[in-house]
Amino acid sequence: MSDAYEVTLAATCADPWLTCVPSAIILTMKDRGRDIHLASLSKLCARTYVQYNAGFKQARKPAWVNNSCTDLTHAYMHACAFAKDMGYVLILEDDARLAHRASRADFARVDYGIRALTPRLYTLGSFGITVPTPFALDHARVLCGIFTCSQAIVWSPEARTRLLRHEAFGPNFEHIDGGYLAFVGGTYTYHSPLVVQRLAPTLNSDGWCFFCDNSLLDRTLMMSWKRFLTIFSFDTTDEGWYLLYRLQSVLASSIVASVLMLVLAARNSTPSFSGSTSLERGARLR
């Protein structure tokens, strides 16, 4: 696996914003012209590595690595193998950038949340269905099944090991987000996006999917999702990300309210069994 990759230590930071995540790994391609936002991203962890991927067309890889989506999954697997003996590790894609409203105070709260919640994964900017976390309102739990945008995720050793063992994969493991991250469980996020990406059309985005089952529902949802990204200028600004997180919050509140209403309705419709039953009253009369 390593012949296709080169990993170098790109930066160190004496006063990192995430003290419980000592290392970050930025995934990129060899000979790619895309600029990495190293100056800002290297503030997050004590050590920042860059992993250069030669790509499946230029290097020998397993037979299942035959397109840009599977090549990205394979790159994640190599990064996880490289980080085998590390604790929590932040894995970044090369188009990741700090959101313009993100502050050191936000990352201090994330640092506290990771220590308190001990998540398998903690995403700094993803879309999914979330529910509030009791007693930790800065954080929300991401439910399994729908998950997209993997540009900045803190991985636990368990999550990395499960990926390398091909555990917890969904129906289509080609996609790192919809095929693995959506199903691994124990995933949390912050109440607002901290590390985002500009979602311009790319070769990789042609293979995006939600359920990854090639169903009409999946294709329709993905077409709608891409239209949403275009309307709110995700390719040029960060503002759409804040709208996205507000929508997640509204959706989460709606889910919680619906569950509470169902519970209350069920309780109100349950017949009362307090007092004597008719059989008991009849027995006393006899």
mmCIF file of C-alpha atoms in Angstrom:
data_model
loop_
_atom_site.group_PDB
_atom_site.id
_atom_site.type_symbol
_atom_site.label_atom_id
_atom_site.label_comp_id
_atom_site.label_asym_id
_atom_site.label_seq_id
_atom_site.Cartn_x
_atom_site.Cartn_y
_atom_site.Cartn_z
ATOM 1 C CA MET A 1 0.000 0.000 0.000
ATOM 2 C CA SER A 2 2.792 2.443 0.932
ATOM 3 C CA ASP A 3 4.396 2.472 -2.581
ATOM 4 C CA ALA A 4 1.561 4.694 -3.767
ATOM 5 C CA TYR A 5 1.962 7.193 -0.938
ATOM 6 C CA GLU A 6 4.453 9.556 0.624
ATOM 7 C CA VAL A 7 3.844 11.087 4.064
ATOM 8 C CA THR A 8 5.880 14.072 5.261
ATOM 9 C CA LEU A 9 5.822 16.163 8.436
ATOM 10 C CA ALA A 10 4.791 19.562 7.088
ATOM 11 C CA ALA A 11 4.455 21.682 10.248
ATOM 12 C CA THR A 12 4.600 21.682 14.036
ATOM 13 C CA CYS A 13 2.784 23.910 16.504
ATOM 14 C CA ALA A 14 3.893 24.563 20.087
ATOM 15 C CA ASP A 15 0.474 25.844 21.173
ATOM 16 C CA PRO A 16 -2.173 23.888 19.216
ATOM 17 C CA TRP A 17 -5.877 24.647 19.389
ATOM 18 C CA LEU A 18 -6.756 20.952 19.877
ATOM 19 C CA THR A 19 -4.667 19.660 22.743
ATOM 20 C CA CYS A 20 -6.276 16.195 22.820
ATOM 21 C CA VAL A 21 -5.666 15.627 19.092
ATOM 22 C CA PRO A 22 -1.877 15.667 18.732
ATOM 23 C CA SER A 23 -1.666 14.930 15.000
ATOM 24 C CA ALA A 24 -3.358 15.959 11.760
ATOM 25 C CA ILE A 25 -2.962 14.328 8.337
ATOM 26 C CA ILE A 26 -3.875 16.232 5.166
ATOM 27 C CA LEU A 27 -4.751 14.008 2.203
ATOM 28 C CA THR A 28 -3.747 15.292 -1.221
ATOM 29 C CA MET A 29 -2.671 14.056 -4.637
ATOM 30 C CA LYS A 30 0.839 14.186 -6.043
ATOM 31 C CA ASP A 31 1.294 16.858 -8.711
ATOM 32 C CA ARG A 32 -2.049 18.464 -7.898
ATOM 33 C CA GLY A 33 -2.201 22.215 -8.344
ATOM 34 C CA ARG A 34 -4.660 22.729 -5.475
ATOM 35 C CA ASP A 35 -3.287 24.906 -2.658
ATOM 36 C CA ILE A 36 -3.437 23.448 0.837
ATOM 37 C CA HIS A 37 -4.397 25.945 3.566
ATOM 38 C CA LEU A 38 -1.457 24.793 5.648
ATOM 39 C CA ALA A 39 -0.826 28.045 7.533
ATOM 40 C CA SER A 40 -4.266 28.031 9.163
ATOM 41 C CA LEU A 41 -4.832 24.265 9.438
ATOM 42 C CA SER A 42 -1.448 23.641 11.075
ATOM 43 C CA LYS A 43 -2.609 25.664 14.109
ATOM 44 C CA LEU A 44 -5.047 22.915 15.064
ATOM 45 C CA CYS A 45 -2.661 20.104 16.114
ATOM 46 C CA ALA A 46 0.878 19.831 17.427
ATOM 47 C CA ARG A 47 2.001 17.967 14.298
ATOM 48 C CA THR A 48 0.601 18.254 10.781
ATOM 49 C CA TYR A 49 1.510 15.689 8.149
ATOM 50 C CA VAL A 50 0.738 15.756 4.433
ATOM 51 C CA GLN A 51 0.020 12.463 2.668
ATOM 52 C CA TYR A 52 0.693 12.534 -1.089
ATOM 53 C CA ASN A 53 -1.261 10.001 -3.151
ATOM 54 C CA ALA A 54 0.048 8.961 -6.585
ATOM 55 C CA GLY A 55 -3.451 7.859 -7.611
ATOM 56 C CA PHE A 56 -4.806 4.542 -8.833
ATOM 57 C CA LYS A 57 -3.827 5.248 -12.453
ATOM 58 C CA GLN A 58 -0.189 5.848 -11.583
ATOM 59 C CA ALA A 59 0.481 3.349 -8.783
ATOM 60 C CA ARG A 60 -0.287 -0.285 -8.039
ATOM 61 C CA LYS A 61 -3.347 -0.626 -5.811
ATOM 62 C CA PRO A 62 -5.912 -3.373 -5.051
ATOM 63 C CA ALA A 63 -8.318 -4.258 -7.863
ATOM 64 C CA TRP A 64 -11.264 -2.626 -6.082
ATOM 65 C CA VAL A 65 -9.517 0.771 -6.297
ATOM 66 C CA ASN A 66 -10.658 1.704 -9.800
ATOM 67 C CA ASN A 67 -12.129 5.225 -9.622
ATOM 68 C CA SER A 68 -11.667 8.494 -7.736
ATOM 69 C CA CYS A 69 -14.103 7.515 -4.957
ATOM 70 C CA THR A 70 -12.430 4.196 -4.134
ATOM 71 C CA ASP A 71 -9.033 5.855 -4.481
ATOM 72 C CA LEU A 72 -10.032 8.332 -1.759
ATOM 73 C CA THR A 73 -11.219 5.484 0.494
ATOM 74 C CA HIS A 74 -7.891 3.746 -0.049
ATOM 75 C CA ALA A 75 -6.060 6.968 0.836
ATOM 76 C CA TYR A 76 -7.997 7.115 4.113
ATOM 77 C CA MET A 77 -7.005 3.536 4.842
ATOM 78 C CA HIS A 78 -3.332 4.354 4.288
ATOM 79 C CA ALA A 79 -3.602 7.384 6.582
ATOM 80 C CA CYS A 80 -5.219 5.198 9.254
ATOM 81 C CA ALA A 81 -2.421 2.635 8.915
ATOM 82 C CA PHE A 82 0.188 5.410 9.206
ATOM 83 C CA ALA A 83 -1.528 6.671 12.388
ATOM 84 C CA LYS A 84 -1.747 3.189 13.911
ATOM 85 C CA ASP A 85 -0.001 4.038 17.192
ATOM 86 C CA MET A 86 -1.440 7.541 17.602
ATOM 87 C CA GLY A 87 -4.419 8.609 19.706
ATOM 88 C CA TYR A 88 -7.081 10.838 18.206
ATOM 89 C CA VAL A 89 -6.037 12.023 14.730
ATOM 90 C CA LEU A 90 -7.566 14.785 12.604
ATOM 91 C CA ILE A 91 -7.761 13.680 8.955
ATOM 92 C CA LEU A 92 -8.260 16.534 6.513
ATOM 93 C CA GLU A 93 -8.863 16.583 2.787
ATOM 94 C CA ASP A 94 -6.795 19.031 0.777
ATOM 95 C CA ASP A 95 -9.673 21.427 0.079
ATOM 96 C CA ALA A 96 -10.409 21.893 3.799
ATOM 97 C CA ARG A 97 -10.269 25.420 5.161
ATOM 98 C CA LEU A 98 -11.102 27.097 8.468
ATOM 99 C CA ALA A 99 -14.592 28.577 8.423
ATOM 100 C CA HIS A 100 -14.340 32.361 8.631
ATOM 101 C CA ARG A 101 -16.291 32.527 11.921
ATOM 102 C CA ALA A 102 -14.339 29.736 13.618
ATOM 103 C CA SER A 103 -12.270 30.829 16.624
ATOM 104 C CA ARG A 104 -9.827 29.313 19.061
ATOM 105 C CA ALA A 105 -12.586 29.396 21.689
ATOM 106 C CA ASP A 106 -14.710 27.134 19.466
ATOM 107 C CA PHE A 107 -11.898 24.612 19.201
ATOM 108 C CA ALA A 108 -11.372 24.751 22.967
ATOM 109 C CA ARG A 109 -14.996 23.645 23.361
ATOM 110 C CA VAL A 110 -14.460 20.900 20.788
ATOM 111 C CA ASP A 111 -11.378 19.801 22.722
ATOM 112 C CA TYR A 112 -13.468 19.587 25.888
ATOM 113 C CA GLY A 113 -16.251 17.741 24.046
ATOM 114 C CA ILE A 114 -13.887 15.095 22.686
ATOM 115 C CA ARG A 115 -12.487 14.464 26.163
ATOM 116 C CA ALA A 116 -15.968 14.251 27.711
ATOM 117 C CA LEU A 117 -17.808 12.309 24.986
ATOM 118 C CA THR A 118 -14.939 10.042 23.791
ATOM 119 C CA PRO A 119 -16.471 9.764 20.301
ATOM 120 C CA ARG A 120 -15.429 7.331 17.605
ATOM 121 C CA LEU A 121 -15.579 10.248 15.188
ATOM 122 C CA TYR A 122 -15.921 13.993 15.693
ATOM 123 C CA THR A 123 -16.631 15.946 12.532
ATOM 124 C CA LEU A 124 -15.752 19.622 12.211
ATOM 125 C CA GLY A 125 -18.026 20.129 9.226
ATOM 126 C CA SER A 126 -20.467 17.533 7.839
ATOM 127 C CA PHE A 127 -24.131 17.138 7.004
ATOM 128 C CA GLY A 128 -26.305 14.470 8.601
ATOM 129 C CA ILE A 129 -29.273 14.010 10.894
ATOM 130 C CA THR A 130 -28.298 15.164 14.383
ATOM 131 C CA VAL A 131 -29.836 15.090 17.839
ATOM 132 C CA PRO A 132 -28.837 17.319 20.769
ATOM 133 C CA THR A 133 -26.417 15.952 23.351
ATOM 134 C CA PRO A 134 -27.749 16.308 26.926
ATOM 135 C CA PHE A 135 -25.520 18.376 29.225
ATOM 136 C CA ALA A 136 -23.239 19.276 26.283
ATOM 137 C CA LEU A 137 -25.282 21.687 24.193
ATOM 138 C CA ASP A 138 -22.322 22.788 22.075
ATOM 139 C CA HIS A 139 -22.288 19.291 20.559
ATOM 140 C CA ALA A 140 -24.749 17.058 18.730
ATOM 141 C CA ARG A 141 -24.764 13.359 17.950
ATOM 142 C CA VAL A 142 -24.905 12.394 14.277
ATOM 143 C CA LEU A 143 -27.308 9.533 13.619
ATOM 144 C CA CYS A 144 -26.318 6.677 11.316
ATOM 145 C CA GLY A 145 -27.530 6.345 7.743
ATOM 146 C CA ILE A 146 -26.962 9.739 6.089
ATOM 147 C CA PHE A 147 -23.579 11.435 6.174
ATOM 148 C CA THR A 148 -21.819 13.626 3.667
ATOM 149 C CA CYS A 149 -18.753 15.900 3.602
ATOM 150 C CA SER A 150 -15.697 14.310 5.205
ATOM 151 C CA GLN A 151 -13.128 17.074 4.790
ATOM 152 C CA ALA A 152 -12.268 17.429 8.500
ATOM 153 C CA ILE A 153 -12.921 14.586 10.943
ATOM 154 C CA VAL A 154 -11.229 13.597 14.188
ATOM 155 C CA TRP A 155 -10.761 9.806 14.148
ATOM 156 C CA SER A 156 -10.404 7.632 17.224
ATOM 157 C CA PRO A 157 -8.112 4.582 17.173
ATOM 158 C CA GLU A 158 -11.226 2.372 17.144
ATOM 159 C CA ALA A 159 -12.664 4.076 14.062
ATOM 160 C CA ARG A 160 -9.344 3.742 12.229
ATOM 161 C CA THR A 161 -9.014 0.067 13.158
ATOM 162 C CA ARG A 162 -12.543 -0.709 12.011
ATOM 163 C CA LEU A 163 -11.883 0.907 8.641
ATOM 164 C CA LEU A 164 -8.699 -1.127 8.158
ATOM 165 C CA ARG A 165 -10.606 -4.311 9.065
ATOM 166 C CA HIS A 166 -13.429 -3.414 6.649
ATOM 167 C CA GLU A 167 -15.892 -3.365 9.544
ATOM 168 C CA ALA A 168 -19.046 -1.238 9.772
ATOM 169 C CA PHE A 169 -19.302 -0.731 6.012
ATOM 170 C CA GLY A 170 -22.638 0.116 4.454
ATOM 171 C CA PRO A 171 -24.069 -1.337 1.230
ATOM 172 C CA ASN A 172 -21.485 0.459 -0.919
ATOM 173 C CA PHE A 173 -18.061 0.883 0.645
ATOM 174 C CA GLU A 174 -16.740 2.817 -2.383
ATOM 175 C CA HIS A 175 -17.591 6.091 -0.666
ATOM 176 C CA ILE A 176 -15.776 6.977 2.546
ATOM 177 C CA ASP A 177 -18.668 9.115 3.784
ATOM 178 C CA GLY A 178 -21.798 7.294 2.598
ATOM 179 C CA GLY A 179 -20.169 3.866 2.737
ATOM 180 C CA TYR A 180 -18.285 3.957 6.045
ATOM 181 C CA LEU A 181 -18.633 7.169 8.056
ATOM 182 C CA ALA A 182 -22.420 6.993 7.867
ATOM 183 C CA PHE A 183 -22.435 3.589 9.570
ATOM 184 C CA VAL A 184 -19.570 3.516 12.062
ATOM 185 C CA GLY A 185 -21.630 5.177 14.843
ATOM 186 C CA GLY A 186 -20.508 7.174 17.856
ATOM 187 C CA THR A 187 -20.166 10.325 15.734
ATOM 188 C CA TYR A 188 -20.540 13.869 17.065
ATOM 189 C CA THR A 189 -20.294 17.371 15.658
ATOM 190 C CA TYR A 190 -20.118 20.967 16.884
ATOM 191 C CA HIS A 191 -23.114 23.315 16.831
ATOM 192 C CA SER A 192 -21.619 25.284 13.914
ATOM 193 C CA PRO A 193 -19.207 24.427 11.091
ATOM 194 C CA LEU A 194 -15.517 24.940 11.909
ATOM 195 C CA VAL A 195 -13.652 23.468 8.935
ATOM 196 C CA VAL A 196 -15.429 23.605 5.574
ATOM 197 C CA GLN A 197 -14.766 23.004 1.900
ATOM 198 C CA ARG A 198 -15.839 24.816 -1.233
ATOM 199 C CA LEU A 199 -18.120 22.325 -2.951
ATOM 200 C CA ALA A 200 -17.387 22.963 -6.607
ATOM 201 C CA PRO A 201 -18.120 20.215 -9.170
ATOM 202 C CA THR A 202 -15.221 17.735 -9.414
ATOM 203 C CA LEU A 203 -14.534 14.267 -10.780
ATOM 204 C CA ASN A 204 -15.130 12.884 -7.286
ATOM 205 C CA SER A 205 -18.460 14.711 -6.877
ATOM 206 C CA ASP A 206 -19.805 12.887 -9.941
ATOM 207 C CA GLY A 207 -19.918 9.754 -7.791
ATOM 208 C CA TRP A 208 -21.588 11.283 -4.725
ATOM 209 C CA CYS A 209 -24.537 9.428 -3.214
ATOM 210 C CA PHE A 210 -26.549 9.285 0.010
ATOM 211 C CA PHE A 211 -27.594 5.635 0.291
ATOM 212 C CA CYS A 212 -25.240 4.504 -2.493
ATOM 213 C CA ASP A 213 -27.744 1.946 -3.793
ATOM 214 C CA ASN A 214 -28.349 3.592 -7.203
ATOM 215 C CA SER A 215 -32.060 3.835 -6.416
ATOM 216 C CA LEU A 216 -34.363 6.481 -7.856
ATOM 217 C CA LEU A 217 -34.717 7.985 -4.370
ATOM 218 C CA ASP A 218 -30.954 8.218 -3.954
ATOM 219 C CA ARG A 219 -30.457 9.834 -7.374
ATOM 220 C CA THR A 220 -33.289 12.293 -6.758
ATOM 221 C CA LEU A 221 -31.938 13.282 -3.338
ATOM 222 C CA MET A 222 -28.442 13.760 -4.745
ATOM 223 C CA MET A 223 -29.729 15.862 -7.639
ATOM 224 C CA SER A 224 -31.623 18.022 -5.146
ATOM 225 C CA TRP A 225 -28.547 18.236 -2.903
ATOM 226 C CA LYS A 226 -26.327 19.449 -5.747
ATOM 227 C CA ARG A 227 -28.973 21.994 -6.730
ATOM 228 C CA PHE A 228 -29.058 23.202 -3.117
ATOM 229 C CA LEU A 229 -25.265 23.611 -3.135
ATOM 230 C CA THR A 230 -25.429 25.672 -6.313
ATOM 231 C CA ILE A 231 -28.232 27.952 -5.117
ATOM 232 C CA PHE A 232 -26.439 28.809 -1.874
ATOM 233 C CA SER A 233 -22.987 29.253 -3.478
ATOM 234 C CA PHE A 234 -21.163 26.496 -1.608
ATOM 235 C CA ASP A 235 -18.488 26.696 -4.300
ATOM 236 C CA THR A 236 -17.508 30.285 -3.468
ATOM 237 C CA THR A 237 -18.459 31.150 0.146
ATOM 238 C CA ASP A 238 -18.795 29.686 3.651
ATOM 239 C CA GLU A 239 -22.249 31.122 4.317
ATOM 240 C CA GLY A 240 -24.111 28.106 2.989
ATOM 241 C CA TRP A 241 -22.442 25.975 5.671
ATOM 242 C CA TYR A 242 -23.968 28.065 8.444
ATOM 243 C CA LEU A 243 -27.386 27.740 6.792
ATOM 244 C CA LEU A 244 -26.816 23.985 6.552
ATOM 245 C CA TYR A 245 -26.073 23.698 10.265
ATOM 246 C CA ARG A 246 -29.134 25.788 11.138
ATOM 247 C CA LEU A 247 -31.251 23.429 9.034
ATOM 248 C CA GLN A 248 -29.701 20.471 10.876
ATOM 249 C CA SER A 249 -30.631 22.087 14.175
ATOM 250 C CA VAL A 250 -34.216 22.718 13.047
ATOM 251 C CA LEU A 251 -34.502 19.154 11.769
ATOM 252 C CA ALA A 252 -33.138 17.804 15.049
ATOM 253 C CA SER A 253 -35.584 19.921 17.073
ATOM 254 C CA SER A 254 -38.458 18.723 14.893
ATOM 255 C CA ILE A 255 -37.467 15.087 15.422
ATOM 256 C CA VAL A 256 -37.220 15.530 19.199
ATOM 257 C CA ALA A 257 -40.570 17.374 19.328
ATOM 258 C CA SER A 258 -42.243 14.658 17.229
ATOM 259 C CA VAL A 259 -40.931 11.894 19.483
ATOM 260 C CA LEU A 260 -42.111 13.727 22.602
ATOM 261 C CA MET A 261 -45.571 14.254 21.074
ATOM 262 C CA LEU A 262 -45.808 10.554 20.207
ATOM 263 C CA VAL A 263 -44.764 9.561 23.737
ATOM 264 C CA LEU A 264 -47.299 11.924 25.309
ATOM 265 C CA ALA A 265 -50.034 10.746 22.952
ATOM 266 C CA ALA A 266 -49.261 7.130 23.793
ATOM 267 C CA ARG A 267 -49.386 7.858 27.524
ATOM 268 C CA ASN A 268 -52.684 9.727 27.241
ATOM 269 C CA SER A 269 -54.260 6.915 25.222
ATOM 270 C CA THR A 270 -53.221 4.182 27.676
ATOM 271 C CA PRO A 271 -56.242 3.101 29.809
ATOM 272 C CA SER A 272 -55.926 3.600 33.528
ATOM 273 C CA PHE A 273 -55.825 0.494 35.731
ATOM 274 C CA SER A 274 -55.888 2.283 39.053
ATOM 275 C CA GLY A 275 -58.489 1.227 41.633
ATOM 276 C CA SER A 276 -60.446 -2.015 41.767
ATOM 277 C CA THR A 277 -61.346 -3.928 38.646
ATOM 278 C CA SER A 278 -64.887 -5.183 38.100
ATOM 279 C CA LEU A 279 -63.797 -8.735 38.928
ATOM 280 C CA GLU A 280 -62.307 -7.571 42.232
ATOM 281 C CA ARG A 281 -65.448 -5.648 43.091
ATOM 282 C CA GLY A 282 -67.591 -8.687 42.276
ATOM 283 C CA ALA A 283 -65.445 -10.912 44.491
ATOM 284 C CA ARG A 284 -65.885 -8.575 47.448
ATOM 285 C CA LEU A 285 -69.694 -8.489 46.972
ATOM 286 C CA ARG A 286 -69.804 -12.317 47.073
#
